[in-house]
mmCIF file of C-alpha atoms and ligand atoms in Angstrom:
data_model
loop_
_atom_site.group_PDB
_atom_site.id
_atom_site.type_symbol
_atom_site.label_atom_id
_atom_site.label_comp_id
_atom_site.label_asym_id
_atom_site.label_seq_id
_atom_site.Cartn_x
_atom_site.Cartn_y
_atom_site.Cartn_z
ATOM 1 C CA UNK S 1 147.787 -4.101 -15.861
ATOM 2 C CA UNK S 2 148.690 -6.847 -13.537
ATOM 3 C CA UNK S 3 147.072 -10.314 -13.053
ATOM 4 C CA UNK S 4 148.471 -9.926 -9.431
ATOM 5 C CA UNK S 5 145.580 -7.402 -8.193
ATOM 6 C CA UNK S 6 142.157 -9.082 -8.806
ATOM 7 C CA UNK S 7 138.893 -6.646 -8.507
ATOM 8 C CA UNK S 8 135.523 -7.693 -8.237
ATOM 9 C CA UNK S 9 132.498 -5.603 -7.730
ATOM 10 C CA UNK S 10 129.293 -7.154 -6.242
ATOM 11 C CA UNK S 11 126.778 -4.702 -5.738
ATOM 12 C CA UNK S 12 128.163 -1.721 -4.359
ATOM 13 C CA UNK S 13 131.137 -3.184 -2.860
ATOM 14 C CA UNK S 14 134.574 -3.319 -4.466
ATOM 15 C CA UNK S 15 136.859 -6.121 -3.658
ATOM 16 C CA UNK S 16 140.514 -5.619 -4.136
ATOM 17 C CA UNK S 17 142.606 -9.063 -3.726
ATOM 18 C CA UNK S 18 146.216 -9.249 -3.682
ATOM 19 C CA UNK S 19 147.003 -12.438 -5.723
ATOM 20 C CA UNK S 20 150.910 -12.793 -5.883
ATOM 21 C CA UNK S 21 150.756 -15.651 -3.360
ATOM 22 C CA UNK S 22 154.326 -17.155 -4.267
ATOM 23 C CA UNK S 23 155.743 -13.999 -2.863
ATOM 24 C CA UNK S 24 153.489 -13.685 -0.063
ATOM 25 C CA UNK S 25 151.598 -10.544 -2.081
ATOM 26 C CA UNK S 26 154.868 -8.695 -2.062
ATOM 27 C CA UNK S 27 153.643 -5.244 -3.901
ATOM 28 C CA UNK S 28 155.295 -4.422 -7.296
ATOM 29 C CA UNK S 29 155.187 -1.070 -8.995
ATOM 30 C CA UNK S 30 152.522 -2.553 -11.170
ATOM 31 C CA UNK S 31 150.616 -3.854 -8.409
ATOM 32 C CA UNK S 32 150.550 -0.240 -6.688
ATOM 33 C CA UNK S 33 149.352 1.245 -9.906
ATOM 34 C CA UNK S 34 146.424 -1.169 -9.941
ATOM 35 C CA UNK S 35 145.624 -0.569 -6.526
ATOM 36 C CA UNK S 36 145.649 3.459 -7.039
ATOM 37 C CA UNK S 37 143.253 2.900 -10.218
ATOM 38 C CA UNK S 38 140.905 0.866 -8.329
ATOM 39 C CA UNK S 39 140.763 3.052 -5.349
ATOM 40 C CA UNK S 40 140.509 6.261 -7.583
ATOM 41 C CA UNK S 41 137.838 4.602 -9.592
ATOM 42 C CA UNK S 42 135.903 3.687 -6.650
ATOM 43 C CA UNK S 43 135.967 7.261 -5.208
ATOM 44 C CA UNK S 44 134.842 8.688 -8.448
ATOM 45 C CA UNK S 45 131.892 6.077 -8.901
ATOM 46 C CA UNK S 46 128.532 6.673 -7.710
ATOM 47 C CA UNK S 47 127.936 2.793 -7.973
ATOM 48 C CA UNK S 48 130.693 1.762 -5.417
ATOM 49 C CA UNK S 49 130.020 2.556 -1.729
ATOM 50 C CA UNK S 50 132.925 0.564 0.016
ATOM 51 C CA UNK S 51 136.299 -1.147 -0.659
ATOM 52 C CA UNK S 52 137.764 -4.550 0.712
ATOM 53 C CA UNK S 53 141.057 -5.372 0.688
ATOM 54 C CA UNK S 54 142.080 -8.927 0.882
ATOM 55 C CA UNK S 55 145.117 -11.056 -0.006
ATOM 56 C CA UNK S 56 145.729 -14.840 -0.145
ATOM 57 C CA UNK S 57 145.187 -17.659 2.394
ATOM 58 C CA UNK S 58 148.190 -16.918 4.878
ATOM 59 C CA UNK S 59 149.610 -13.789 3.114
ATOM 60 C CA UNK S 60 147.890 -10.478 3.215
ATOM 61 C CA UNK S 61 150.967 -8.743 1.917
ATOM 62 C CA UNK S 62 154.613 -9.090 2.901
ATOM 63 C CA UNK S 63 155.021 -5.441 1.897
ATOM 64 C CA UNK S 64 157.034 -3.596 -0.745
ATOM 65 C CA UNK S 65 158.772 -5.938 -3.281
ATOM 66 C CA UNK S 66 162.311 -5.821 -1.836
ATOM 67 C CA UNK S 67 163.968 -6.031 -5.456
ATOM 68 C CA UNK S 68 161.668 -3.194 -6.425
ATOM 69 C CA UNK S 69 163.139 -1.143 -3.507
ATOM 70 C CA UNK S 70 166.422 -1.484 -5.268
ATOM 71 C CA UNK S 71 165.027 -0.401 -8.495
ATOM 72 C CA UNK S 72 163.195 2.333 -6.891
ATOM 73 C CA UNK S 73 166.198 3.848 -5.191
ATOM 74 C CA UNK S 74 167.713 4.419 -8.600
ATOM 75 C CA UNK S 75 164.847 7.064 -9.749
ATOM 76 C CA UNK S 76 163.262 9.903 -7.866
ATOM 77 C CA UNK S 77 160.857 8.798 -5.366
ATOM 78 C CA UNK S 78 158.146 11.322 -6.386
ATOM 79 C CA UNK S 79 157.678 9.251 -9.217
ATOM 80 C CA UNK S 80 157.079 5.991 -7.693
ATOM 81 C CA UNK S 81 153.926 4.054 -7.910
ATOM 82 C CA UNK S 82 154.237 3.415 -4.409
ATOM 83 C CA UNK S 83 154.287 7.035 -3.491
ATOM 84 C CA UNK S 84 151.163 7.750 -5.831
ATOM 85 C CA UNK S 85 149.284 4.876 -4.553
ATOM 86 C CA UNK S 86 149.848 5.751 -0.755
ATOM 87 C CA UNK S 87 148.733 9.616 -1.799
ATOM 88 C CA UNK S 88 145.463 7.961 -3.215
ATOM 89 C CA UNK S 89 145.019 5.983 -0.080
ATOM 90 C CA UNK S 90 145.466 8.825 2.355
ATOM 91 C CA UNK S 91 142.779 10.953 0.530
ATOM 92 C CA UNK S 92 140.249 8.164 -0.445
ATOM 93 C CA UNK S 93 136.614 8.816 0.651
ATOM 94 C CA UNK S 94 134.979 5.655 -0.016
ATOM 95 C CA UNK S 95 135.138 3.554 3.306
ATOM 96 C CA UNK S 96 137.773 0.750 3.304
ATOM 97 C CA UNK S 97 137.495 -2.576 4.987
ATOM 98 C CA UNK S 98 140.839 -4.847 5.312
ATOM 99 C CA UNK S 99 140.505 -8.771 5.920
ATOM 100 C CA UNK S 100 143.834 -9.676 7.017
ATOM 101 C CA UNK S 101 144.980 -13.423 7.025
ATOM 102 C CA UNK S 102 148.700 -14.208 7.705
ATOM 103 C CA UNK S 103 151.407 -11.903 7.072
ATOM 104 C CA UNK S 104 151.060 -8.114 6.888
ATOM 105 C CA UNK S 105 154.114 -6.615 6.839
ATOM 106 C CA UNK S 106 155.322 -2.782 5.764
ATOM 107 C CA UNK S 107 152.679 -1.127 3.688
ATOM 108 C CA UNK S 108 150.733 -4.481 4.259
ATOM 109 C CA UNK S 109 150.383 -3.258 7.793
ATOM 110 C CA UNK S 110 150.354 0.579 7.396
ATOM 111 C CA UNK S 111 147.556 0.069 4.763
ATOM 112 C CA UNK S 112 145.552 -0.996 7.455
ATOM 113 C CA UNK S 113 145.824 1.980 9.287
ATOM 114 C CA UNK S 114 143.727 3.740 6.664
ATOM 115 C CA UNK S 115 141.073 1.318 6.568
ATOM 116 C CA UNK S 116 137.552 2.143 8.561
ATOM 117 C CA UNK S 117 137.333 -1.377 9.653
ATOM 118 C CA UNK S 118 139.993 -4.178 10.040
ATOM 119 C CA UNK S 119 139.279 -7.817 10.789
ATOM 120 C CA UNK S 120 142.135 -10.373 11.145
ATOM 121 C CA UNK S 121 142.298 -14.132 11.348
ATOM 122 C CA UNK S 122 144.058 -15.826 14.158
ATOM 123 C CA UNK S 123 147.142 -16.082 12.034
ATOM 124 C CA UNK S 124 147.636 -12.688 11.173
ATOM 125 C CA UNK S 125 150.945 -11.211 11.767
ATOM 126 C CA UNK S 126 151.728 -7.399 11.600
ATOM 127 C CA UNK S 127 155.046 -6.122 11.230
ATOM 128 C CA UNK S 128 156.451 -2.769 10.353
ATOM 129 C CA UNK S 129 160.326 -3.400 9.854
ATOM 130 C CA UNK S 130 161.228 0.221 8.446
ATOM 131 C CA UNK S 131 164.021 0.737 10.819
ATOM 132 C CA UNK S 132 165.426 -2.656 10.332
ATOM 133 C CA UNK S 133 165.580 -2.115 6.622
ATOM 134 C CA UNK S 134 167.159 1.317 6.714
ATOM 135 C CA UNK S 135 164.151 3.147 6.146
ATOM 136 C CA UNK S 136 161.771 5.210 7.849
ATOM 137 C CA UNK S 137 157.798 4.733 8.147
ATOM 138 C CA UNK S 138 155.717 5.405 5.124
ATOM 139 C CA UNK S 139 151.870 5.810 4.282
ATOM 140 C CA UNK S 140 151.411 8.322 7.272
ATOM 141 C CA UNK S 141 152.038 5.381 9.690
ATOM 142 C CA UNK S 142 154.416 7.922 11.578
ATOM 143 C CA UNK S 143 151.494 10.016 11.975
ATOM 144 C CA UNK S 144 148.682 7.455 12.337
ATOM 145 C CA UNK S 145 150.290 5.034 14.544
ATOM 146 C CA UNK S 146 151.237 7.070 17.689
ATOM 147 C CA UNK S 147 147.901 8.975 17.851
ATOM 148 C CA UNK S 148 146.028 5.416 17.464
ATOM 149 C CA UNK S 149 147.771 3.621 20.258
ATOM 150 C CA UNK S 150 150.038 5.986 22.171
ATOM 151 C CA UNK S 151 153.743 7.039 21.553
ATOM 152 C CA UNK S 152 155.161 4.375 23.855
ATOM 153 C CA UNK S 153 153.560 1.245 22.092
ATOM 154 C CA UNK S 154 154.104 3.017 18.680
ATOM 155 C CA UNK S 155 157.942 3.249 19.584
ATOM 156 C CA UNK S 156 158.098 -0.507 19.985
ATOM 157 C CA UNK S 157 156.538 -1.345 16.701
ATOM 158 C CA UNK S 158 158.002 1.323 14.519
ATOM 159 C CA UNK S 159 161.801 1.399 16.128
ATOM 160 C CA UNK S 160 161.957 -2.110 17.444
ATOM 161 C CA UNK S 161 159.882 -3.534 14.651
ATOM 162 C CA UNK S 162 158.120 -5.498 17.194
ATOM 163 C CA UNK S 163 155.399 -7.829 15.440
ATOM 164 C CA UNK S 164 151.954 -7.882 16.847
ATOM 165 C CA UNK S 165 149.391 -10.586 16.313
ATOM 166 C CA UNK S 166 145.664 -10.436 15.722
ATOM 167 C CA UNK S 167 144.843 -10.354 19.528
ATOM 168 C CA UNK S 168 147.181 -7.892 20.411
ATOM 169 C CA UNK S 169 145.999 -5.713 17.455
ATOM 170 C CA UNK S 170 142.349 -6.039 19.105
ATOM 171 C CA UNK S 171 143.846 -4.919 22.207
ATOM 172 C CA UNK S 172 145.520 -2.043 20.606
ATOM 173 C CA UNK S 173 142.493 -0.990 18.792
ATOM 174 C CA UNK S 174 143.808 -1.586 15.463
ATOM 175 C CA UNK S 175 141.637 -4.547 14.609
ATOM 176 C CA UNK S 176 138.015 -4.725 15.244
ATOM 177 C CA UNK S 177 137.658 -8.377 15.770
ATOM 178 C CA UNK S 178 139.356 -11.874 15.273
ATOM 179 C CA UNK S 179 137.559 -13.805 12.879
ATOM 180 C CA UNK S 180 138.389 -17.357 11.595
ATOM 181 C CA UNK S 181 140.218 -17.604 8.410
ATOM 182 C CA UNK S 182 137.517 -19.231 6.563
ATOM 183 C CA UNK S 183 134.728 -16.883 7.460
ATOM 184 C CA UNK S 184 137.178 -13.766 7.295
ATOM 185 C CA UNK S 185 136.209 -12.627 3.755
ATOM 186 C CA UNK S 186 132.516 -13.245 4.153
ATOM 187 C CA UNK S 187 132.536 -10.996 7.429
ATOM 188 C CA UNK S 188 134.566 -8.112 5.748
ATOM 189 C CA UNK S 189 132.265 -7.918 2.644
ATOM 190 C CA UNK S 190 129.130 -8.315 4.882
ATOM 191 C CA UNK S 191 130.419 -5.184 6.838
ATOM 192 C CA UNK S 192 131.531 -3.460 3.790
ATOM 193 C CA UNK S 193 127.884 -3.861 2.446
ATOM 194 C CA UNK S 194 126.568 -2.403 5.554
ATOM 195 C CA UNK S 195 128.931 0.749 5.179
ATOM 196 C CA UNK S 196 127.807 0.831 1.429
ATOM 197 C CA UNK S 197 124.062 0.934 2.499
ATOM 198 C CA UNK S 198 124.688 3.858 4.645
ATOM 199 C CA UNK S 199 123.451 7.408 3.390
ATOM 200 C CA UNK S 200 126.361 8.681 1.623
ATOM 201 C CA UNK S 201 126.650 12.502 2.517
ATOM 202 C CA UNK S 202 126.004 11.772 6.398
ATOM 203 C CA UNK S 203 128.419 8.790 6.095
ATOM 204 C CA UNK S 204 131.411 10.690 4.544
ATOM 205 C CA UNK S 205 130.760 13.805 6.648
ATOM 206 C CA UNK S 206 130.938 11.547 9.693
ATOM 207 C CA UNK S 207 134.063 9.606 8.357
ATOM 208 C CA UNK S 208 135.797 12.710 7.933
ATOM 209 C CA UNK S 209 134.947 14.174 11.411
ATOM 210 C CA UNK S 210 136.243 10.908 13.385
ATOM 211 C CA UNK S 211 139.503 10.665 11.041
ATOM 212 C CA UNK S 212 140.351 13.922 12.235
ATOM 213 C CA UNK S 213 143.093 16.179 10.655
ATOM 214 C CA UNK S 214 143.279 15.226 6.975
ATOM 215 C CA UNK S 215 145.761 17.778 5.795
ATOM 216 C CA UNK S 216 148.022 17.011 8.559
ATOM 217 C CA UNK S 217 148.072 13.178 7.440
ATOM 218 C CA UNK S 218 148.714 14.231 3.971
ATOM 219 C CA UNK S 219 151.326 16.690 5.122
ATOM 220 C CA UNK S 220 152.817 13.535 7.314
ATOM 221 C CA UNK S 221 152.723 11.334 4.038
ATOM 222 C CA UNK S 222 154.842 14.047 2.240
ATOM 223 C CA UNK S 223 157.587 14.654 5.097
ATOM 224 C CA UNK S 224 157.874 10.813 5.248
ATOM 225 C CA UNK S 225 158.323 10.487 1.385
ATOM 226 C CA UNK S 226 161.125 12.944 1.528
ATOM 227 C CA UNK S 227 162.989 11.054 4.329
ATOM 228 C CA UNK S 228 161.892 7.723 2.640
ATOM 229 C CA UNK S 229 163.724 8.698 -0.564
ATOM 230 C CA UNK S 230 167.030 9.648 1.405
ATOM 231 C CA UNK S 231 166.853 6.456 3.405
ATOM 232 C CA UNK S 232 166.049 4.300 0.183
ATOM 233 C CA UNK S 233 169.604 5.136 -1.063
ATOM 234 C CA UNK S 234 171.377 4.808 2.009
ATOM 235 C CA UNK S 235 174.071 2.004 2.396
ATOM 236 C CA UNK S 236 172.044 0.488 5.486
ATOM 237 C CA UNK S 237 169.128 0.259 3.112
ATOM 238 C CA UNK S 238 170.893 -1.186 0.267
ATOM 239 C CA UNK S 239 172.883 -3.695 2.349
ATOM 240 C CA UNK S 240 169.420 -4.796 4.360
ATOM 241 C CA UNK S 241 167.823 -5.276 0.737
ATOM 242 C CA UNK S 242 170.808 -7.260 -0.593
ATOM 243 C CA UNK S 243 170.862 -9.367 2.603
ATOM 244 C CA UNK S 244 167.094 -10.544 2.113
ATOM 245 C CA UNK S 245 167.541 -11.022 -1.713
ATOM 246 C CA UNK S 246 170.649 -12.933 -1.347
ATOM 247 C CA UNK S 247 169.211 -14.839 1.220
ATOM 248 C CA UNK S 248 166.255 -15.846 -1.285
ATOM 249 C CA UNK S 249 168.689 -16.838 -3.657
ATOM 250 C CA UNK S 250 170.372 -19.234 -1.153
ATOM 251 C CA UNK S 251 167.452 -20.935 -0.002
HETATM 252 N N1 LIG R 1 159.741 -8.828 -1.590
HETATM 253 C C1 LIG R 1 160.047 -9.671 -2.074
HETATM 254 N N2 LIG R 1 159.873 -10.931 -2.108
HETATM 255 C C2 LIG R 1 159.419 -11.322 -1.270
HETATM 256 C C3 LIG R 1 159.059 -10.585 -0.118
HETATM 257 C C4 LIG R 1 159.036 -9.050 -0.367
HETATM 258 N N3 LIG R 1 158.992 -7.971 0.643
HETATM 259 N N4 LIG R 1 158.445 -11.120 1.019
HETATM 260 C C5 LIG R 1 158.618 -12.572 0.684
HETATM 261 N N5 LIG R 1 159.124 -12.598 -0.450
HETATM 262 C C6 LIG R 1 159.328 -13.684 -1.200
HETATM 263 C C7 LIG R 1 160.609 -14.743 -0.792
HETATM 264 O O1 LIG R 1 161.511 -14.216 -1.421
HETATM 265 C C8 LIG R 1 160.170 -16.082 -1.054
HETATM 266 O O2 LIG R 1 160.431 -16.103 -2.549
HETATM 267 P P1 LIG R 1 160.992 -17.331 -3.299
HETATM 268 O O3 LIG R 1 160.347 -18.614 -2.639
HETATM 269 O O4 LIG R 1 161.211 -17.170 -4.740
HETATM 270 O O5 LIG R 1 162.661 -17.269 -2.587
HETATM 271 C C9 LIG R 1 158.726 -15.976 -1.075
HETATM 272 O O6 LIG R 1 158.119 -14.688 -1.128
HETATM 273 C C10 LIG R 1 158.441 -16.805 0.381
HETATM 274 O O7 LIG R 1 159.122 -15.863 1.326
HETATM 275 P P2 LIG R 1 159.598 -16.614 2.600
HETATM 276 O O8 LIG R 1 160.507 -15.608 3.161
HETATM 277 O O9 LIG R 1 160.304 -17.858 2.100
HETATM 278 O O10 LIG R 1 158.412 -16.930 3.419
HETATM 279 P P3 LIG R 1 158.718 -17.204 5.076
HETATM 280 O O11 LIG R 1 157.362 -17.370 5.620
HETATM 281 O O12 LIG R 1 159.764 -17.827 5.746
HETATM 282 O O13 LIG R 1 158.777 -15.532 5.731
HETATM 283 C C11 LIG R 1 158.169 -13.073 6.004
HETATM 284 C C12 LIG R 1 157.964 -14.569 5.612
HETATM 285 C C13 LIG R 1 157.176 -12.167 5.508
HETATM 286 C C14 LIG R 1 158.619 -13.115 7.364
HETATM 287 C C15 LIG R 1 159.490 -12.950 4.894
HETATM 288 O O14 LIG R 1 159.165 -13.395 3.666
HETATM 289 C C16 LIG R 1 159.960 -11.527 5.072
HETATM 290 O O15 LIG R 1 160.614 -11.184 5.809
HETATM 291 N N6 LIG R 1 159.721 -10.730 3.832
HETATM 292 C C17 LIG R 1 160.384 -9.572 3.532
HETATM 293 C C18 LIG R 1 159.271 -8.625 4.341
HETATM 294 C C19 LIG R 1 159.699 -7.196 4.254
HETATM 295 O O16 LIG R 1 160.786 -6.513 4.619
HETATM 296 N N7 LIG R 1 158.787 -6.339 3.624
HETATM 297 C C20 LIG R 1 159.199 -4.866 3.306
HETATM 298 C C21 LIG R 1 158.568 -4.239 4.502
HETATM 299 S S1 LIG R 1 159.116 -2.518 4.224
#
């Protein structure tokens, strides 16, 4: 249990709101556990027809908590709440919608690749700085991103850790629309309501068809996890984590 993930069910829509604004919604192990449980429960429930992910004003999520990465590198990655969440995310059958305001870094960005609909405020800033941190991409992003936007642009985003904003995300086809911040959540909830109102059988069958090769996605998640574990323990990653954490201490 953590107070940093708030679940609110309204009708057939489940809102999963990240609520750790002082750390820009950096995800801890407890938060990953809560997210996984919330998704698994939604998938098992007849009452829930769609899920919305949202964050705090100006912070969708700054990604994995970097002090948690230091701790995670001391344990088998196979047991990590992050990996269990990612596996659940990749196999979730309930349609998912993201409402992204502000920073969406690391898993904060890769999570949105799994969402059926993504809406972003003009202040949204996406970034996948895995290489910069001595890591490799996760959450199936090495599989999903090049297939979505082409290898050339995916290379800039994944190798150079290039950020992209909301307008660019729309151009790339990674975001459906840019919505003013004060209307963003309502917009996402309304779209989720429409998804939830669709007849479940044809909706889920169509969703599976348009998303493509589920087995390949799940295989990519596992391949990434093996490389990720090696990279987590590498001197490059440990140095990058220490640099961020020491910077935080100094400021
Ligand atoms: N893990 C742990 N703490 C984090 C965090 C993370 N991923 N991201 C932000 N925070 C914390 C900061 O340490 C700071 O805490 P403090 O006030 O106790 O010092 C607080 O959140 C605000 O962050 P700050 O860096 O001051 O905000 P900013 O607006 O200047 O910068 C970011 C925002 C997102 C650019 C910057 O926080 C950042 O680069 N975070 C790391 C992102 C990352 O690498 N995530 C992992 C991806 S795999």
